[in-house]
Coordinates of C-alpha atoms and ligand atoms in Angstrom, one line a residue:
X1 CA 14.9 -17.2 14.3
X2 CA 12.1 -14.3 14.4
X3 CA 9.0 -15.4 12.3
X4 CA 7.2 -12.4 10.8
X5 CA 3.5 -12.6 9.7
X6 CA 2.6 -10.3 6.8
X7 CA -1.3 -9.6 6.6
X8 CA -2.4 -9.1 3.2
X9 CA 0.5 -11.0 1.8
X10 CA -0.8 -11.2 -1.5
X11 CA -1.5 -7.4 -2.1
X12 CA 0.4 -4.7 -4.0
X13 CA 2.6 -4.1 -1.0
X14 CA 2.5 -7.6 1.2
X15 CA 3.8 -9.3 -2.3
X16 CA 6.7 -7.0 -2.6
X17 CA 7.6 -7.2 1.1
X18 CA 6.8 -11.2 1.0
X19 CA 9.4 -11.3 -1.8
X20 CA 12.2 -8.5 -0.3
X21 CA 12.8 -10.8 2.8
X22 CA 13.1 -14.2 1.1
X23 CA 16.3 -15.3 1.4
X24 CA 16.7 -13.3 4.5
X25 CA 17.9 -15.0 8.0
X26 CA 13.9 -14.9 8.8
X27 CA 11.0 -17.3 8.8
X28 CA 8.7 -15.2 6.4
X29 CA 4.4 -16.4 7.4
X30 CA 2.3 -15.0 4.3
X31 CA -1.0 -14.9 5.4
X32 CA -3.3 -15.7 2.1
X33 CA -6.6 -14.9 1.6
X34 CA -7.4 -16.4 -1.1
X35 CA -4.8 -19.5 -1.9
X36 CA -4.8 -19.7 -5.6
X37 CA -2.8 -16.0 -4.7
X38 CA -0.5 -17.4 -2.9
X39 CA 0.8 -20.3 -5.4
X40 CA 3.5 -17.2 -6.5
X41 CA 5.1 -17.5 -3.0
X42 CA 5.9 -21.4 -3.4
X43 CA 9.3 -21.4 -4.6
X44 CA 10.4 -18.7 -2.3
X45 CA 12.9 -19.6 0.2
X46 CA 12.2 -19.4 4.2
X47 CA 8.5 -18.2 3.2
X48 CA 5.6 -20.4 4.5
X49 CA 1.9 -19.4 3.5
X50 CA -0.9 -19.8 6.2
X51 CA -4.7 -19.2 5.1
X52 CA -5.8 -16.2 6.8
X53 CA -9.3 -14.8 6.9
X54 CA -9.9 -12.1 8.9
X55 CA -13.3 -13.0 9.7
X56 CA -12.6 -16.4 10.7
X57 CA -10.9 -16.8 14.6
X58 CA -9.6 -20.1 13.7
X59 CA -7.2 -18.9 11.0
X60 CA -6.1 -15.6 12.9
X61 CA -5.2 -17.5 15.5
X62 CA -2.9 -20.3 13.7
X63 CA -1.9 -17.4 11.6
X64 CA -0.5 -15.4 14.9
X65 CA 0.8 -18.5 16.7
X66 CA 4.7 -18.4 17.4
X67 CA 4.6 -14.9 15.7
X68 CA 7.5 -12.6 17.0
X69 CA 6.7 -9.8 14.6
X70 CA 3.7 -8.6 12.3
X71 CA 3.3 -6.3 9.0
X72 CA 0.3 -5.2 9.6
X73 CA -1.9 -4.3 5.8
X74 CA -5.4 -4.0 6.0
X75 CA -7.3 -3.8 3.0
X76 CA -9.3 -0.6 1.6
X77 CA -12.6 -1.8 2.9
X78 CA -15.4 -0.1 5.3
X79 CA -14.4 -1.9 7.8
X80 CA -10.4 -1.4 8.0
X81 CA -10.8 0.2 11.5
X82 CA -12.2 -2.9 13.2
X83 CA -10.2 -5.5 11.2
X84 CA -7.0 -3.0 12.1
X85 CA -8.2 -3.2 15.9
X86 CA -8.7 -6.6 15.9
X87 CA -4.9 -7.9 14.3
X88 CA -3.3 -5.7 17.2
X89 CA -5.2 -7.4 19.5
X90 CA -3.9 -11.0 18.7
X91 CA -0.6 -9.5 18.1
X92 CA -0.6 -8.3 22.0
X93 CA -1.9 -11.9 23.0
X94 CA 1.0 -13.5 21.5
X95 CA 3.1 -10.8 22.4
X96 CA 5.1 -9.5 19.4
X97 CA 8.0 -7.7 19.6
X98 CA 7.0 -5.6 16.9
X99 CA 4.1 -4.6 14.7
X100 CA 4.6 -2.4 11.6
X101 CA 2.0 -0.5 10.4
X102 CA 0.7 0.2 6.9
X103 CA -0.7 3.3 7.2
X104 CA -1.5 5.9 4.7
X105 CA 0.6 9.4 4.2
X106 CA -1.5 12.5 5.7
X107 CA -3.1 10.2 8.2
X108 CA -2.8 12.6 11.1
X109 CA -3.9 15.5 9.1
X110 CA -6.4 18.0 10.9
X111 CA -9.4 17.5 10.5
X112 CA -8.2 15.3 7.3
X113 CA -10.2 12.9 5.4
X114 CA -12.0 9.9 5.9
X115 CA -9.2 7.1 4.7
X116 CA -6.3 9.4 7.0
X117 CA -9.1 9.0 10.2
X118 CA -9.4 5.5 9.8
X119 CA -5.7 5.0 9.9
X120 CA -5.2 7.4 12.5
X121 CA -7.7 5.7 14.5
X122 CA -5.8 2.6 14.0
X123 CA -2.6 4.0 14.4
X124 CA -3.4 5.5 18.0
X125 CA -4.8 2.0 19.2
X126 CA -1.7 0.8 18.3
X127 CA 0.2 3.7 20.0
X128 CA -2.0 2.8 23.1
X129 CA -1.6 -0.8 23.3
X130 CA 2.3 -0.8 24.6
X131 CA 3.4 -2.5 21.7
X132 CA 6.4 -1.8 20.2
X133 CA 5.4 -0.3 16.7
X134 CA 6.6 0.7 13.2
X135 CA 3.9 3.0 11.4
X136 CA 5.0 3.3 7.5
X137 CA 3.2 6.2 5.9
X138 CA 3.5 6.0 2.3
X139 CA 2.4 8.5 -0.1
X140 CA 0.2 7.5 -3.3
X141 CA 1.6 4.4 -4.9
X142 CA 2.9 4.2 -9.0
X143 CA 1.6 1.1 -8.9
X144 CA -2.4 2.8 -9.1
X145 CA -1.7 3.5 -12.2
X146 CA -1.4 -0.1 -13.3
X147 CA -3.8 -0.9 -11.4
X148 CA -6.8 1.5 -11.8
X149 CA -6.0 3.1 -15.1
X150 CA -4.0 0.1 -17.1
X151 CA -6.9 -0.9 -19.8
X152 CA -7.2 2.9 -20.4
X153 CA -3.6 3.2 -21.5
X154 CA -3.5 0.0 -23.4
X155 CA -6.9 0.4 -25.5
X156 CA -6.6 4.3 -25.5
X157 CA -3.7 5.5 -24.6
X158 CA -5.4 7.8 -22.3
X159 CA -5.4 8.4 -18.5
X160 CA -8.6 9.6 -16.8
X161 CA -8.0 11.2 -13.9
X162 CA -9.9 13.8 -11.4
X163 CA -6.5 15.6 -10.4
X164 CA -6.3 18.9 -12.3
X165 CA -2.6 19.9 -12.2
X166 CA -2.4 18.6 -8.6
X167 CA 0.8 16.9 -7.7
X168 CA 1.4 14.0 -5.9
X169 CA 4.5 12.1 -4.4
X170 CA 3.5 9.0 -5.9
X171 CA 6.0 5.9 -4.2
X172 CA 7.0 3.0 -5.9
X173 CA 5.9 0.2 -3.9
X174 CA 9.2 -1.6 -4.6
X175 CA 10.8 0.7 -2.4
X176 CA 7.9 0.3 0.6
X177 CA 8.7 -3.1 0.7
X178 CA 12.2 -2.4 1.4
X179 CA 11.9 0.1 3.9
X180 CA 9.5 -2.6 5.5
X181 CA 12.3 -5.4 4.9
X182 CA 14.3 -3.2 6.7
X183 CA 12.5 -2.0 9.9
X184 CA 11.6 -5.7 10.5
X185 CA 15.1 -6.8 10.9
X186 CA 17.1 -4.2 12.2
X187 CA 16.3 -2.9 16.1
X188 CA 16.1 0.8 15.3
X189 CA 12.9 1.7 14.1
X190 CA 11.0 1.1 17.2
X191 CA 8.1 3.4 18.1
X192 CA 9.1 5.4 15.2
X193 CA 6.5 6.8 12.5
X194 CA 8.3 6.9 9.0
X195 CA 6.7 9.2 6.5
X196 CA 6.9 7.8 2.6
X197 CA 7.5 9.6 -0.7
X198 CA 9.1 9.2 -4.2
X199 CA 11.9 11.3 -5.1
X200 CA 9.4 14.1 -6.4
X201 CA 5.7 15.8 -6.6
X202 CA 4.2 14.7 -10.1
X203 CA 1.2 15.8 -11.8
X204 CA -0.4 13.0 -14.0
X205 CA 0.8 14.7 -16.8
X206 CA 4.3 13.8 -16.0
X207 CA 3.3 10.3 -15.2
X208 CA 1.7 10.1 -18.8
X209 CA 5.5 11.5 -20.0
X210 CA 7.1 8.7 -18.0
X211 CA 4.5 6.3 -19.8
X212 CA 4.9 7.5 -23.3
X213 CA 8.7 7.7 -22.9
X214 CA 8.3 3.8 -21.4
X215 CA 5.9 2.5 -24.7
X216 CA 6.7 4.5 -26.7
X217 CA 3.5 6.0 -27.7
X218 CA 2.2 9.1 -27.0
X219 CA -0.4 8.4 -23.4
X220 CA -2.2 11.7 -22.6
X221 CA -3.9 12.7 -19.5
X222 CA -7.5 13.6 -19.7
X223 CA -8.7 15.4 -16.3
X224 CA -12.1 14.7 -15.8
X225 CA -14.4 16.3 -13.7
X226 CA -15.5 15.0 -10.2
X227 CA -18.8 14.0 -11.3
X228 CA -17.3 12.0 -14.3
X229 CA -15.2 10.2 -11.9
X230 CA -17.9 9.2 -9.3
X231 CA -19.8 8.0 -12.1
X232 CA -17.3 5.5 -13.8
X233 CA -16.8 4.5 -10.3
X234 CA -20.1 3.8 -9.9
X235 CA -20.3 2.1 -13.1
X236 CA -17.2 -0.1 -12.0
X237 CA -20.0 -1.2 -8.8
X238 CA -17.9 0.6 -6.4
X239 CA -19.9 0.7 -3.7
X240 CA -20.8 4.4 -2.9
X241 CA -18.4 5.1 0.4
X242 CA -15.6 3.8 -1.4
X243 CA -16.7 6.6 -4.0
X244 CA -17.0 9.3 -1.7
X245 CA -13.9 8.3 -0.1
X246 CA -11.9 8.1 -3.1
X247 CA -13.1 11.3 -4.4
X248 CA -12.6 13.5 -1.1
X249 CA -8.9 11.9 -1.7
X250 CA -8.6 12.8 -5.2
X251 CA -9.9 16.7 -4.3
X252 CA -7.8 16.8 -1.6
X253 CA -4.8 15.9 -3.8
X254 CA -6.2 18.3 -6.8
X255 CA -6.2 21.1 -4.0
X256 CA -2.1 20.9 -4.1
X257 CA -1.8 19.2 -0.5
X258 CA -0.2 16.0 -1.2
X259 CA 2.9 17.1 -3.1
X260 CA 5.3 17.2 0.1
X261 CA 8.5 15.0 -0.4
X262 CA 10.5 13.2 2.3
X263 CA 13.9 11.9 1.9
X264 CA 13.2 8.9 4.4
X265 CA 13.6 6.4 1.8
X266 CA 16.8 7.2 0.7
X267 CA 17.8 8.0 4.3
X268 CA 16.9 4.3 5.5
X269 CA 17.8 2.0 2.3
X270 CA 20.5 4.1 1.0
X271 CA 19.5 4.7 -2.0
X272 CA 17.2 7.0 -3.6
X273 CA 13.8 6.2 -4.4
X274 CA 12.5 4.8 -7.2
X275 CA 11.5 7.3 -10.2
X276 CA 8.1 7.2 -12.3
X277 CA 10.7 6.6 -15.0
X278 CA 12.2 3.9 -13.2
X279 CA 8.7 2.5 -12.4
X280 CA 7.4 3.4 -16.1
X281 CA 10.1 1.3 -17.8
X282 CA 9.7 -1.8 -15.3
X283 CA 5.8 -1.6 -15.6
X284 CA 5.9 -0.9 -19.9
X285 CA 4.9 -4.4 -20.8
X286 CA 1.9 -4.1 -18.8
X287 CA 0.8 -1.1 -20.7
X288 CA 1.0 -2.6 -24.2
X289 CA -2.1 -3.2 -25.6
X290 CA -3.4 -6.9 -25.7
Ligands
NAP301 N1 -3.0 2.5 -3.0 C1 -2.4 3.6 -2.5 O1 -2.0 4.5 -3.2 C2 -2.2 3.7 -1.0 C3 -1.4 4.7 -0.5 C4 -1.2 4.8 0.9 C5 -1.7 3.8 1.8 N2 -2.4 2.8 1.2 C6 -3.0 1.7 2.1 O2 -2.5 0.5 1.8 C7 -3.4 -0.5 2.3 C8 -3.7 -1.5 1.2 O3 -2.5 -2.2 0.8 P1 -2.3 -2.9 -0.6 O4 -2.7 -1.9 -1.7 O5 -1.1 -3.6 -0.6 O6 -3.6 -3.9 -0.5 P2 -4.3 -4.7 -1.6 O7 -3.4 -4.8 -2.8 O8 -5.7 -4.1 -1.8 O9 -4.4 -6.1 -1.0 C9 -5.3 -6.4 0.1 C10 -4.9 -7.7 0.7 O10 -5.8 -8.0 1.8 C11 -6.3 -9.3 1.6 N3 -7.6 -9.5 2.2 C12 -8.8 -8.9 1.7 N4 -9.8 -9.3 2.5 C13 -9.3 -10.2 3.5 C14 -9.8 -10.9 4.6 N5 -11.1 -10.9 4.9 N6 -9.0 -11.6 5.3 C15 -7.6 -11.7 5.0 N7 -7.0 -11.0 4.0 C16 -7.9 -10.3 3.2 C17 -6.3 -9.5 0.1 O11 -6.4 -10.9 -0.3 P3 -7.5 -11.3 -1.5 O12 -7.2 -10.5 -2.7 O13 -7.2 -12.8 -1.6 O14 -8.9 -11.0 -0.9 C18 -5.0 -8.9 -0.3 O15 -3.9 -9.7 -0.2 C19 -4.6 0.2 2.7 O16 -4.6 0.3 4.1 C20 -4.5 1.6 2.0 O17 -5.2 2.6 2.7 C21 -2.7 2.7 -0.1

């Protein structure tokens, strides 16, 4: 039976993914950073959690042993590039059969932004170390919105946003998860690069129409300037290359170049992908206020 290692198991998309192959004819490995995360996996069938911390050799390399193939998520930190580097190098020593990739939609833009480098970077050294790979480029996920802007829809029904009338492809994360379930089972996605969207380009004006239709109250989109943006950031103690980083994205996506749409998720689960309505009525609950 394969036995697939998920990095970041406990994240936005390794929890979904964890959760889309239980029950599947797979031995699932969660790799936890912090354990008290991982208590949601215990009831899950075929799903075993293993403490993994990237700085620490002893629990990469229980995590990797008997691994045949690897979801590779890397969180958003300053040093993704390295930590990326160094998972596909135990993966070669134990010589999986497969590592997919999280990487980030836009990665191989020219000359890009910072965030796409660091996942191209990542993505070539994967490219270059004979592995056979899976790079999943999603778009921007639905799920930001519950997590970055949540306590501004419940306590003021407002979403503060440096995006003008930019649109975005935002993904549902759900359907990630499934297109990962599904290129780590079947043998047809290898050395493949699959490019990620929702079924269409949104300014966050729409997504504040999915919201209000969702709670039923009206949620408006306020579009802040840049410099309002880096400074609630900075407020929030993001540190200031996460900042920087997070606004070159924002302007980039304000500019109009992240609206392209790919069918790819349809095309590989069969269905089509998940709506901001569909995600909006799922997510309501969260948005209520408290
Ligand atoms: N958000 C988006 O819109 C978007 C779009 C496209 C691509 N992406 C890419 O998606 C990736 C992030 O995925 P995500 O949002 O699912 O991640 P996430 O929710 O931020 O979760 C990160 C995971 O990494 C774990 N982790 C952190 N430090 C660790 C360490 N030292 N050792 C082991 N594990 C550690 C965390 O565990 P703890 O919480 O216990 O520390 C958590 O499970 C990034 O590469 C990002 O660029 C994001």
């Amino acid at each position: 039976m394969e036995t697939i290692l998920i990095t970041g198991a406990t994240g936005t998309v390794g929890s979904e993914t964890v959760k889309a192959l239980a029950g599947d004819d797979v031995r699932v490995r969660a790799g936890v950073h912090s354990l008290i995360k991982g208590d949601r996996f215990r009831n899950l069938p075929n799903v075993e959690m293993v403490h993994l911390d990237f700085n620490n050799p002893d629990t990469l390399k229980a995590a990797f042993t008997g691994v045949t193939r690897v979801f590779l998520i890397t969180p958003f930190t300053e040093d993704q590039v390295s930590i990326g580097k160094l998972l596909i190098d135990y993966a070669q020593e134990v010589g999986v059969k497969q590592v997919v990739r999280l990487s980030a939609l836009g990665a191989d833009a020219e000359p890009g932004i910072q965030l796409g480098r660091w996942h191209r970077e990542i993505e070539i050294y994967l490219e270059n170390s004979g592995l056979p790979y899976t790079v999943l480029r999603p778009a921007s996920f639905m799920q930001n919105f519950v997590q970055y802007s949540a306590d501004s829809i419940r306590n003021e029904d407002k979403i503060y946003m440096p995006l003008g009338q930019g649109k975005i492809g935002y993904i549902d994360v759900q359907d990630i998860a499934e297109v990962a379930r599904i290129v780590l089972t079947s043998p047809d996605h290898i050395n493949k690069i699959y490019e990620l969207t929702g079924p269409e380009a949104l300014t966050v004006n729409d997504v504040a129409h999915a919201l209000t239709q969702a709670t039923n109250r009206l949620i408006v989109y306020v579009d802040v300037p840049e410099e309002v943006a880096a400074a609630a950031m900075a407020q929030n103690h993001l540190p200031d290359w996460m900042v920087s980083a997070m606004l070159e994205l924002h302007g980039m996506a304000k500019a109009g170049y992240a609206g392209n749409i790919t069918n790819t998720v349809e095309k590989l689960t069969g269905l089509p992908a998940r709506s901001i309505y569909d995600f909006a009525g799922d997510c309501a609950t969260v948005f209520h206020p408290v």
